[in-house]
Short mmCIF file of C-alpha atoms in Angstrom, two decimals:
data_model
loop_
_atom_site.label_atom_id
_atom_site.label_comp_id
_atom_site.label_asym_id
_atom_site.label_seq_id
_atom_site.Cartn_x
_atom_site.Cartn_y
_atom_site.Cartn_z
CA UNK A 2 -11.62 -103.63 23.89
CA UNK A 3 -8.45 -101.91 22.59
CA UNK A 4 -5.49 -104.09 22.52
CA UNK A 5 -1.85 -102.32 22.96
CA UNK A 6 0.68 -103.73 20.80
CA UNK A 7 4.24 -103.01 22.09
CA UNK A 8 7.62 -104.23 20.12
CA UNK A 9 10.93 -104.24 21.47
CA UNK A 10 14.06 -105.25 19.67
CA UNK A 11 16.48 -107.88 21.07
CA UNK A 12 20.23 -106.22 20.53
CA UNK A 13 23.23 -108.10 20.83
CA UNK A 14 26.86 -106.55 21.63
CA UNK A 15 29.97 -108.47 20.79
CA UNK A 16 33.81 -107.74 21.20
CA UNK A 17 36.57 -108.81 18.71
CA UNK A 18 38.78 -111.74 20.23
CA UNK A 19 42.53 -111.12 20.03
CA UNK A 20 44.07 -114.30 18.46
CA UNK A 21 48.03 -114.76 18.86
CA UNK A 22 49.92 -117.48 17.33
CA UNK A 23 53.01 -119.08 18.82
CA UNK A 24 55.72 -120.37 16.46
CA UNK A 25 58.30 -122.92 17.20
CA UNK A 26 61.91 -122.75 16.30
CA UNK A 27 64.25 -125.43 14.72
CA UNK A 28 67.79 -125.49 16.22
CA UNK A 29 69.42 -128.89 14.54
CA UNK A 30 69.37 -130.65 11.02
CA UNK A 31 67.27 -132.78 12.43
CA UNK A 32 63.34 -132.17 11.60
CA UNK A 33 61.87 -129.93 14.17
CA UNK A 34 58.24 -129.94 15.36
CA UNK A 35 55.92 -128.35 13.30
CA UNK A 36 54.83 -124.92 14.46
CA UNK A 37 52.06 -124.63 16.84
CA UNK A 38 48.70 -123.47 15.40
CA UNK A 39 47.61 -120.46 17.52
CA UNK A 40 44.41 -120.70 19.22
CA UNK A 41 41.50 -119.25 17.59
CA UNK A 42 39.81 -116.20 19.66
CA UNK A 43 36.34 -117.03 20.73
CA UNK A 44 33.47 -115.82 18.50
CA UNK A 45 31.44 -112.89 19.65
CA UNK A 46 28.43 -114.42 21.04
CA UNK A 47 25.03 -112.85 20.14
CA UNK A 48 22.31 -112.60 22.43
CA UNK A 49 24.05 -112.68 25.56
CA UNK A 50 26.14 -115.81 26.01
CA UNK A 51 29.76 -115.55 26.94
CA UNK A 52 31.83 -116.32 24.17
CA UNK A 53 34.01 -119.34 24.18
CA UNK A 54 37.64 -118.42 24.36
CA UNK A 55 39.72 -119.99 22.08
CA UNK A 56 41.04 -123.41 23.05
CA UNK A 57 45.05 -123.61 23.71
CA UNK A 58 46.61 -124.69 20.75
CA UNK A 59 48.59 -127.97 20.82
CA UNK A 60 52.32 -127.25 20.44
CA UNK A 61 53.93 -129.42 17.59
CA UNK A 62 55.90 -132.45 18.75
CA UNK A 63 59.12 -131.68 20.25
CA UNK A 64 62.02 -131.64 17.20
CA UNK A 65 65.47 -132.84 18.07
CA UNK A 66 66.28 -129.55 20.19
CA UNK A 67 63.29 -127.65 18.91
CA UNK A 68 61.56 -126.06 22.16
CA UNK A 69 57.73 -126.77 22.81
CA UNK A 70 55.58 -124.74 20.65
CA UNK A 71 53.68 -122.18 23.02
CA UNK A 72 50.10 -122.82 22.51
CA UNK A 73 47.76 -120.08 21.67
CA UNK A 74 46.47 -117.48 24.02
CA UNK A 75 43.25 -118.30 25.45
CA UNK A 76 40.71 -116.10 23.37
CA UNK A 77 38.76 -113.53 25.04
CA UNK A 78 35.18 -114.37 25.40
CA UNK A 79 32.62 -112.29 24.14
CA UNK A 80 31.27 -109.59 26.24
CA UNK A 81 27.67 -111.01 27.64
CA UNK A 82 24.91 -109.90 25.07
CA UNK A 83 22.15 -107.98 26.16
CA UNK A 84 18.94 -110.02 26.65
CA UNK A 85 15.69 -109.34 24.78
CA UNK A 86 13.61 -106.76 26.51
CA UNK A 87 10.89 -108.34 28.79
CA UNK A 88 8.06 -108.47 26.74
CA UNK A 89 4.95 -106.18 27.79
CA UNK A 90 2.19 -108.28 29.38
CA UNK A 91 -1.27 -108.67 27.43
CA UNK A 92 -3.67 -105.57 27.23
CA UNK A 93 -6.67 -105.36 28.57
CA UNK A 94 -8.84 -108.37 28.96
CA UNK A 95 -10.91 -108.99 25.89
CA UNK A 96 -14.45 -107.97 25.12
CA UNK A 97 -17.29 -109.10 27.81
CA UNK A 98 -18.51 -112.61 26.98
CA UNK A 99 -21.72 -114.39 28.04
CA UNK A 100 -22.26 -117.31 30.08
CA UNK A 101 -20.49 -116.74 33.17
CA UNK A 102 -17.26 -118.14 32.35
CA UNK A 103 -13.98 -117.03 34.20
CA UNK A 104 -12.03 -115.00 31.36
CA UNK A 105 -8.28 -116.26 30.47
CA UNK A 106 -5.84 -113.57 31.36
CA UNK A 107 -3.32 -112.59 28.83
CA UNK A 108 -0.32 -114.66 28.36
CA UNK A 109 2.85 -113.23 29.16
CA UNK A 110 4.58 -111.51 26.11
CA UNK A 111 7.05 -113.27 24.55
CA UNK A 112 10.27 -111.12 23.28
CA UNK A 113 8.23 -107.93 23.55
CA UNK A 114 5.05 -109.04 21.70
CA UNK A 115 1.62 -108.01 23.31
CA UNK A 116 -0.06 -110.81 25.06
CA UNK A 117 -3.54 -111.38 24.21
CA UNK A 118 -6.02 -109.95 26.88
CA UNK A 119 -8.48 -112.87 28.04
CA UNK A 120 -12.30 -112.50 27.81
CA UNK A 121 -14.22 -112.10 30.88
CA UNK A 122 -17.31 -114.03 31.32
CA UNK A 123 -20.84 -112.27 32.55
CA UNK A 124 -23.54 -114.19 34.25
CA UNK A 125 -22.67 -114.77 37.54
CA UNK A 126 -19.05 -115.83 37.70
CA UNK A 127 -16.29 -113.29 39.02
CA UNK A 128 -14.50 -111.98 35.93
CA UNK A 129 -10.85 -112.56 36.44
CA UNK A 130 -8.30 -109.86 35.17
CA UNK A 131 -5.41 -110.72 32.44
CA UNK A 132 -3.01 -112.78 34.22
CA UNK A 133 -0.17 -110.46 32.69
CA UNK A 134 -2.29 -107.54 31.00
CA UNK A 135 -1.42 -104.10 31.36
CA UNK A 136 -4.99 -103.74 32.76
CA UNK A 137 -7.33 -106.10 34.31
CA UNK A 138 -9.95 -108.03 32.63
CA UNK A 139 -13.46 -106.53 33.04
CA UNK A 140 -15.52 -108.27 35.73
CA UNK A 141 -18.37 -110.50 34.83
CA UNK A 142 -21.96 -109.44 35.11
CA UNK A 143 -22.58 -111.00 38.62
CA UNK A 144 -22.63 -108.40 41.51
CA UNK A 145 -19.02 -109.12 42.25
CA UNK A 146 -16.52 -107.61 39.86
CA UNK A 147 -13.41 -109.02 38.35
CA UNK A 148 -10.45 -109.21 40.05
CA UNK A 149 -7.54 -107.27 38.70
CA UNK A 150 -4.93 -108.82 36.51
CA UNK A 151 -1.71 -110.09 38.05
CA UNK A 152 1.55 -108.94 37.02
CA UNK A 153 2.80 -110.39 33.84
CA UNK A 154 6.36 -111.47 33.73
CA UNK A 155 8.34 -108.28 33.01
CA UNK A 156 4.88 -106.91 32.47
CA UNK A 157 2.88 -103.78 34.27
CA UNK A 158 0.92 -104.87 37.05
CA UNK A 159 -2.75 -105.75 35.76
CA UNK A 160 -5.34 -102.86 36.26
CA UNK A 161 -8.37 -103.16 38.74
CA UNK A 162 -11.07 -105.59 37.89
CA UNK A 163 -14.39 -104.29 36.04
CA UNK A 164 -17.44 -103.53 37.58
CA UNK A 165 -19.78 -106.08 38.88
CA UNK A 166 -23.12 -106.27 36.94
CA UNK A 167 -26.45 -105.42 37.80
CA UNK A 168 -28.02 -105.77 41.41
CA UNK A 169 -31.63 -106.74 41.98
CA UNK A 170 -33.31 -103.70 43.63
CA UNK A 171 -36.83 -104.88 43.55
CA UNK A 172 -36.87 -104.23 47.53
CA UNK A 173 -40.58 -105.04 48.55
CA UNK A 174 -44.06 -105.24 46.60
CA UNK A 175 -47.64 -104.92 47.90
CA UNK A 176 -49.64 -108.09 48.36
CA UNK A 177 -53.32 -107.93 48.13
CA UNK A 178 -55.16 -110.64 50.42
CA UNK A 179 -58.00 -111.37 48.00
CA UNK A 180 -60.50 -114.32 48.25
CA UNK A 181 -61.32 -114.98 44.92
CA UNK A 182 -65.00 -116.59 44.37
CA UNK A 183 -66.24 -116.36 40.75
CA UNK A 184 -66.54 -112.45 40.04
CA UNK A 185 -67.01 -111.88 43.77
CA UNK A 186 -64.27 -110.91 46.49
CA UNK A 187 -65.56 -109.85 49.81
CA UNK A 188 -61.73 -108.84 50.85
CA UNK A 189 -61.67 -106.34 48.36
CA UNK A 190 -57.95 -105.34 48.96
CA UNK A 191 -56.64 -102.46 46.74
CA UNK A 192 -54.59 -99.38 46.77
CA UNK A 193 -56.55 -96.20 46.18
CA UNK A 194 -54.77 -93.11 44.90
CA UNK A 195 -56.72 -89.92 45.06
CA UNK A 196 -55.57 -87.18 42.18
CA UNK A 197 -58.31 -84.57 43.07
CA UNK A 198 -58.85 -84.01 39.43
CA UNK A 199 -54.86 -83.30 38.74
CA UNK A 200 -53.54 -83.81 35.17
CA UNK A 201 -51.06 -86.36 36.51
CA UNK A 202 -53.92 -88.82 35.79
CA UNK A 203 -54.61 -88.62 32.30
CA UNK A 204 -58.56 -88.59 31.77
CA UNK A 205 -60.70 -87.67 28.69
CA UNK A 206 -58.95 -88.31 25.57
CA UNK A 207 -55.18 -87.71 26.87
CA UNK A 208 -52.67 -89.83 25.75
CA UNK A 209 -51.21 -91.99 28.53
CA UNK A 210 -49.30 -95.22 29.65
CA UNK A 211 -50.14 -97.31 32.63
CA UNK A 212 -47.55 -100.29 33.36
CA UNK A 213 -46.73 -102.09 36.40
CA UNK A 214 -45.18 -105.72 37.38
CA UNK A 215 -47.45 -108.01 38.78
CA UNK A 216 -47.15 -111.37 40.55
CA UNK A 217 -50.24 -113.76 38.93
CA UNK A 218 -50.84 -116.84 41.03
CA UNK A 219 -52.22 -119.46 38.68
CA UNK A 220 -55.58 -119.08 40.71
CA UNK A 221 -55.79 -115.59 39.52
CA UNK A 222 -56.85 -116.52 35.61
CA UNK A 223 -60.46 -116.62 36.31
CA UNK A 224 -62.48 -114.37 33.75
CA UNK A 225 -64.00 -111.06 34.79
CA UNK A 226 -62.58 -111.89 38.59
CA UNK A 227 -59.48 -110.06 38.85
CA UNK A 228 -59.27 -106.55 37.80
CA UNK A 229 -55.70 -105.56 37.73
CA UNK A 230 -56.39 -101.65 37.89
CA UNK A 231 -59.08 -99.05 36.89
CA UNK A 232 -60.33 -95.73 36.96
CA UNK A 233 -62.95 -93.54 35.38
CA UNK A 234 -66.87 -93.74 35.38
CA UNK A 235 -69.28 -96.67 34.42
CA UNK A 236 -71.42 -94.64 31.87
CA UNK A 237 -70.58 -97.06 28.96
CA UNK A 238 -69.13 -94.47 26.32
CA UNK A 239 -65.78 -95.15 26.85
CA UNK A 240 -65.58 -93.48 30.10
CA UNK A 241 -63.29 -96.11 32.05
CA UNK A 242 -59.59 -97.33 31.54
CA UNK A 243 -58.80 -100.66 32.97
CA UNK A 244 -57.27 -104.17 32.55
CA UNK A 245 -58.52 -107.54 33.74
CA UNK A 246 -58.35 -111.19 32.93
CA UNK A 247 -60.41 -113.14 30.46
CA UNK A 248 -61.30 -116.70 29.73
CA UNK A 249 -58.39 -119.11 29.80
CA UNK A 250 -57.60 -120.93 26.04
CA UNK A 251 -55.61 -123.78 25.66
CA UNK A 252 -53.83 -123.27 28.93
CA UNK A 253 -52.90 -119.86 27.97
CA UNK A 254 -54.14 -116.63 30.17
CA UNK A 255 -56.24 -114.01 28.30
CA UNK A 256 -56.35 -110.37 29.06
CA UNK A 257 -59.14 -108.04 28.54
CA UNK A 258 -58.06 -104.24 27.88
CA UNK A 259 -61.24 -102.13 28.69
CA UNK A 260 -62.78 -98.77 28.51
CA UNK A 261 -66.36 -99.51 29.02
CA UNK A 262 -67.28 -100.01 25.79
CA UNK A 263 -65.84 -98.98 22.05
CA UNK A 264 -62.25 -99.92 22.80
CA UNK A 265 -63.04 -102.96 24.81
CA UNK A 266 -60.91 -105.87 23.61
CA UNK A 267 -61.52 -109.06 25.47
CA UNK A 268 -60.02 -112.59 25.46
CA UNK A 269 -56.56 -111.32 23.83
CA UNK A 270 -53.89 -114.28 24.59
CA UNK A 271 -51.15 -113.06 27.09
CA UNK A 272 -48.82 -115.58 26.25
CA UNK A 273 -48.44 -116.70 29.92
CA UNK A 274 -48.99 -120.13 31.31
CA UNK A 275 -52.32 -120.20 33.26
CA UNK A 276 -51.19 -123.09 35.32
CA UNK A 277 -48.20 -121.31 36.33
CA UNK A 278 -47.41 -118.58 39.05
CA UNK A 279 -45.25 -115.88 37.85
CA UNK A 280 -44.21 -112.34 37.53
CA UNK A 281 -45.07 -110.33 34.48
CA UNK A 282 -44.99 -107.13 33.09
CA UNK A 283 -48.30 -105.40 31.97
CA UNK A 284 -48.85 -102.19 30.13
CA UNK A 285 -51.81 -100.30 28.66
CA UNK A 286 -51.61 -97.23 26.29
CA UNK A 287 -53.49 -94.70 24.65
CA UNK A 288 -52.31 -92.45 21.42
CA UNK A 289 -55.47 -90.87 20.42
CA UNK A 290 -56.77 -93.53 18.08
CA UNK A 291 -55.87 -96.96 19.74
CA UNK A 292 -55.91 -98.83 23.06
CA UNK A 293 -52.75 -101.08 23.00
CA UNK A 294 -52.03 -103.65 25.72
CA UNK A 295 -48.50 -105.27 26.15
CA UNK A 296 -47.19 -108.43 27.96
CA UNK A 297 -43.38 -108.43 29.16
CA UNK A 298 -42.95 -105.61 26.68
CA UNK A 299 -44.75 -107.34 23.37
CA UNK A 300 -47.85 -105.94 22.00
CA UNK A 301 -50.74 -108.59 22.60
CA UNK A 302 -53.91 -106.29 21.96
CA UNK A 303 -54.92 -103.29 19.96
CA UNK A 304 -57.99 -102.03 19.36
CA UNK A 305 -59.55 -98.69 17.88
CA UNK A 306 -63.22 -97.47 18.23
CA UNK A 307 -65.96 -99.73 17.08
CA UNK A 308 -68.33 -96.40 16.72
CA UNK A 309 -68.69 -95.12 13.43
CA UNK A 310 -69.15 -91.53 15.31
CA UNK A 311 -67.04 -91.67 18.41
CA UNK A 312 -63.63 -92.22 17.97
CA UNK A 313 -62.15 -90.89 21.03
CA UNK A 314 -61.80 -91.87 24.86
CA UNK A 315 -64.06 -90.14 27.43
CA UNK A 316 -62.12 -91.27 30.53
CA UNK A 317 -63.95 -89.61 33.77
CA UNK A 318 -61.96 -88.22 36.66
CA UNK A 319 -61.99 -90.57 39.54
CA UNK A 320 -59.45 -91.88 42.17
CA UNK A 321 -57.36 -94.74 40.41
CA UNK A 322 -57.64 -98.21 42.05
CA UNK A 323 -54.65 -100.83 41.86
CA UNK A 324 -56.00 -104.05 42.12
CA UNK A 325 -59.66 -103.95 41.78
CA UNK A 326 -62.87 -102.74 40.43
CA UNK A 327 -65.93 -103.53 42.20
CA UNK A 328 -66.83 -106.79 42.59
CA UNK A 329 -63.73 -108.14 40.80
CA UNK A 330 -60.38 -107.49 42.81
CA UNK A 331 -56.98 -109.05 42.05
CA UNK A 332 -55.63 -111.27 44.26
CA UNK A 333 -51.61 -111.03 43.80
CA UNK A 334 -48.85 -108.94 44.00
CA UNK A 335 -47.74 -105.28 42.56
CA UNK A 336 -44.36 -103.83 42.26
CA UNK A 337 -43.03 -100.79 40.29
CA UNK A 338 -46.60 -99.30 39.26
CA UNK A 339 -46.02 -96.11 36.70
CA UNK A 340 -48.45 -93.70 35.31
CA UNK A 341 -47.13 -91.46 32.24
CA UNK A 342 -49.01 -88.62 30.29
CA UNK A 343 -47.50 -89.90 27.04
CA UNK A 344 -48.24 -93.10 24.92
CA UNK A 345 -44.96 -95.00 25.06
CA UNK A 346 -43.92 -97.48 22.11
CA UNK A 347 -42.98 -100.92 22.75
CA UNK A 348 -39.13 -100.40 22.66
CA UNK A 349 -39.72 -97.58 25.34
CA UNK A 350 -41.63 -99.96 27.42
CA UNK A 351 -39.01 -102.65 27.06
CA UNK A 352 -36.33 -100.18 27.76
CA UNK A 353 -37.14 -99.44 31.24
CA UNK A 354 -39.67 -102.05 32.63
CA UNK A 355 -36.69 -104.00 33.95
CA UNK A 356 -35.05 -101.40 36.25
CA UNK A 357 -36.18 -98.89 38.81
CA UNK A 358 -36.74 -95.05 37.50
CA UNK A 359 -34.76 -92.00 38.85
CA UNK A 360 -38.48 -90.59 39.22
CA UNK A 361 -37.76 -87.35 37.07
CA UNK A 362 -38.28 -89.02 33.45
CA UNK A 363 -39.81 -87.04 31.07
CA UNK A 364 -43.88 -87.82 31.16
CA UNK A 365 -43.59 -89.69 34.36
CA UNK A 366 -46.85 -88.39 36.54
CA UNK A 367 -47.03 -91.01 39.02
CA UNK A 368 -44.60 -93.95 40.39
CA UNK A 369 -45.26 -96.42 43.35
CA UNK A 370 -42.32 -98.50 44.20
CA UNK A 371 -44.05 -100.26 47.23
CA UNK A 372 -40.66 -100.27 49.05
CA UNK A 373 -42.45 -99.71 52.67
CA UNK A 374 -42.22 -102.25 55.19
CA UNK A 375 -45.32 -101.16 57.29
CA UNK A 376 -47.89 -98.54 57.23
CA UNK A 377 -51.11 -97.91 55.50
CA UNK A 378 -49.96 -95.82 52.49
CA UNK A 379 -47.42 -96.33 49.62
CA UNK A 380 -45.18 -93.24 48.44
CA UNK A 381 -45.60 -91.55 44.96
CA UNK A 382 -41.78 -91.56 44.13
CA UNK A 383 -41.90 -88.96 41.17
CA UNK A 384 -39.03 -86.51 41.92
CA UNK A 385 -39.84 -83.65 39.11
CA UNK A 386 -39.64 -80.17 40.35
CA UNK A 387 -43.46 -78.77 41.13
CA UNK A 388 -44.65 -82.45 41.29
CA UNK A 389 -47.51 -82.69 43.57
CA UNK A 390 -47.16 -86.42 45.31
CA UNK A 391 -49.90 -88.78 45.11
CA UNK A 392 -49.49 -91.39 48.01
CA UNK A 393 -51.53 -94.87 47.64
CA UNK A 394 -53.82 -95.77 50.48
CA UNK A 395 -54.10 -99.42 51.76
CA UNK A 396 -57.54 -100.26 51.36
CA UNK A 397 -60.08 -103.28 52.06
CA UNK A 398 -63.19 -104.34 53.39
CA UNK A 399 -61.86 -104.73 56.65
CA UNK A 400 -58.38 -103.67 58.48
CA UNK A 401 -57.65 -107.61 58.84
CA UNK A 402 -57.85 -107.85 54.90
CA UNK A 403 -55.77 -104.81 54.32
CA UNK A 404 -52.67 -105.43 51.68
CA UNK A 405 -49.60 -106.21 53.47
CA UNK A 406 -45.94 -105.67 52.37
CA UNK A 407 -43.61 -108.39 51.13
CA UNK A 408 -40.11 -108.74 49.96
CA UNK A 409 -40.36 -108.62 46.06
CA UNK A 410 -38.96 -111.28 44.13
CA UNK A 411 -39.94 -109.28 40.60
CA UNK A 412 -36.95 -109.16 38.03
CA UNK A 413 -36.10 -105.62 38.79
CA UNK A 414 -32.39 -104.33 38.67
CA UNK A 415 -31.02 -101.15 39.50
CA UNK A 416 -30.92 -98.34 36.85
#
């Protein structure tokens, strides 16, 4: 924030006072009254107060035959002093604070000194502009922006309040109506995305990042019973690419990033409580040498090939299954499912995971927001020029078990 500092000088103007003295004259030999002392003229008053006129001099006592002394003329009062310029109000409110408290506006500048702008809280309370700021304080990070600063005494009217904070843009999510039963799920609810050999789904040894938000019910933490996504074949030569859950350990759920051999990395701690139903962000990457898995932007698993000869992936060309890998299907919700043809770092994943994308980001080749409210397909929201859309088709063992659209409660804001 920048604070403007203005100074104004107080100036006073004074007019001299005329002072007149009257003298008493003696007429006889008897002792006449002493000469009256002339009144003193009013001193010039600095700062605006009217000068006090000289008081009328008291004449000397009357001498025999002496005339009464004429008192001094009343002094002319000083011209009214010019008051100090009205101080300019505080400048723009202080920096955005945290915690949601209402910012205190800048106090009215005294004698021209610049008032201090109030800091404006974030996190829910409406930020209030500086009460005498030249411009209003910035709004809080709640959805409603801060109000503009009120006019300071003599100062300029405060500017408009700052813009409100982030708005939840999660929209809708897809819910999989699954029936979990120890490594078998007869509902087989999933979203199937056909790529027909398109390079938009990285296969073979191509670099990649698969990421998404998932609502994980506490009942989903069952080893090898809730595959979250998978594509590729099952020839056991690192020809698949998927993520499921492992054995719970000390109340903490574990994850199994797998490739069908060589890079499989089972029972890695997710850091998530297995007794709490919650939204979490998952990501799985490949950079040419290492398979990595992240939970909420934090690296949780890392694995290189266990073979002395094969050090690469051989991911087969198939459709992408969001929510399953027969016979194990996930029974939670999905939102913001994304595919990239580049390996994204932890900082890159964390920088975008909590807000929606524009759709034309470099390397983005598949993007399903699941914002539909009805129907049997989910739109691919990639907007890059020349991109061929790959809609996701809702699938299950029967129409009654098809995934359904629900209002998302994932912590996703607008970009």
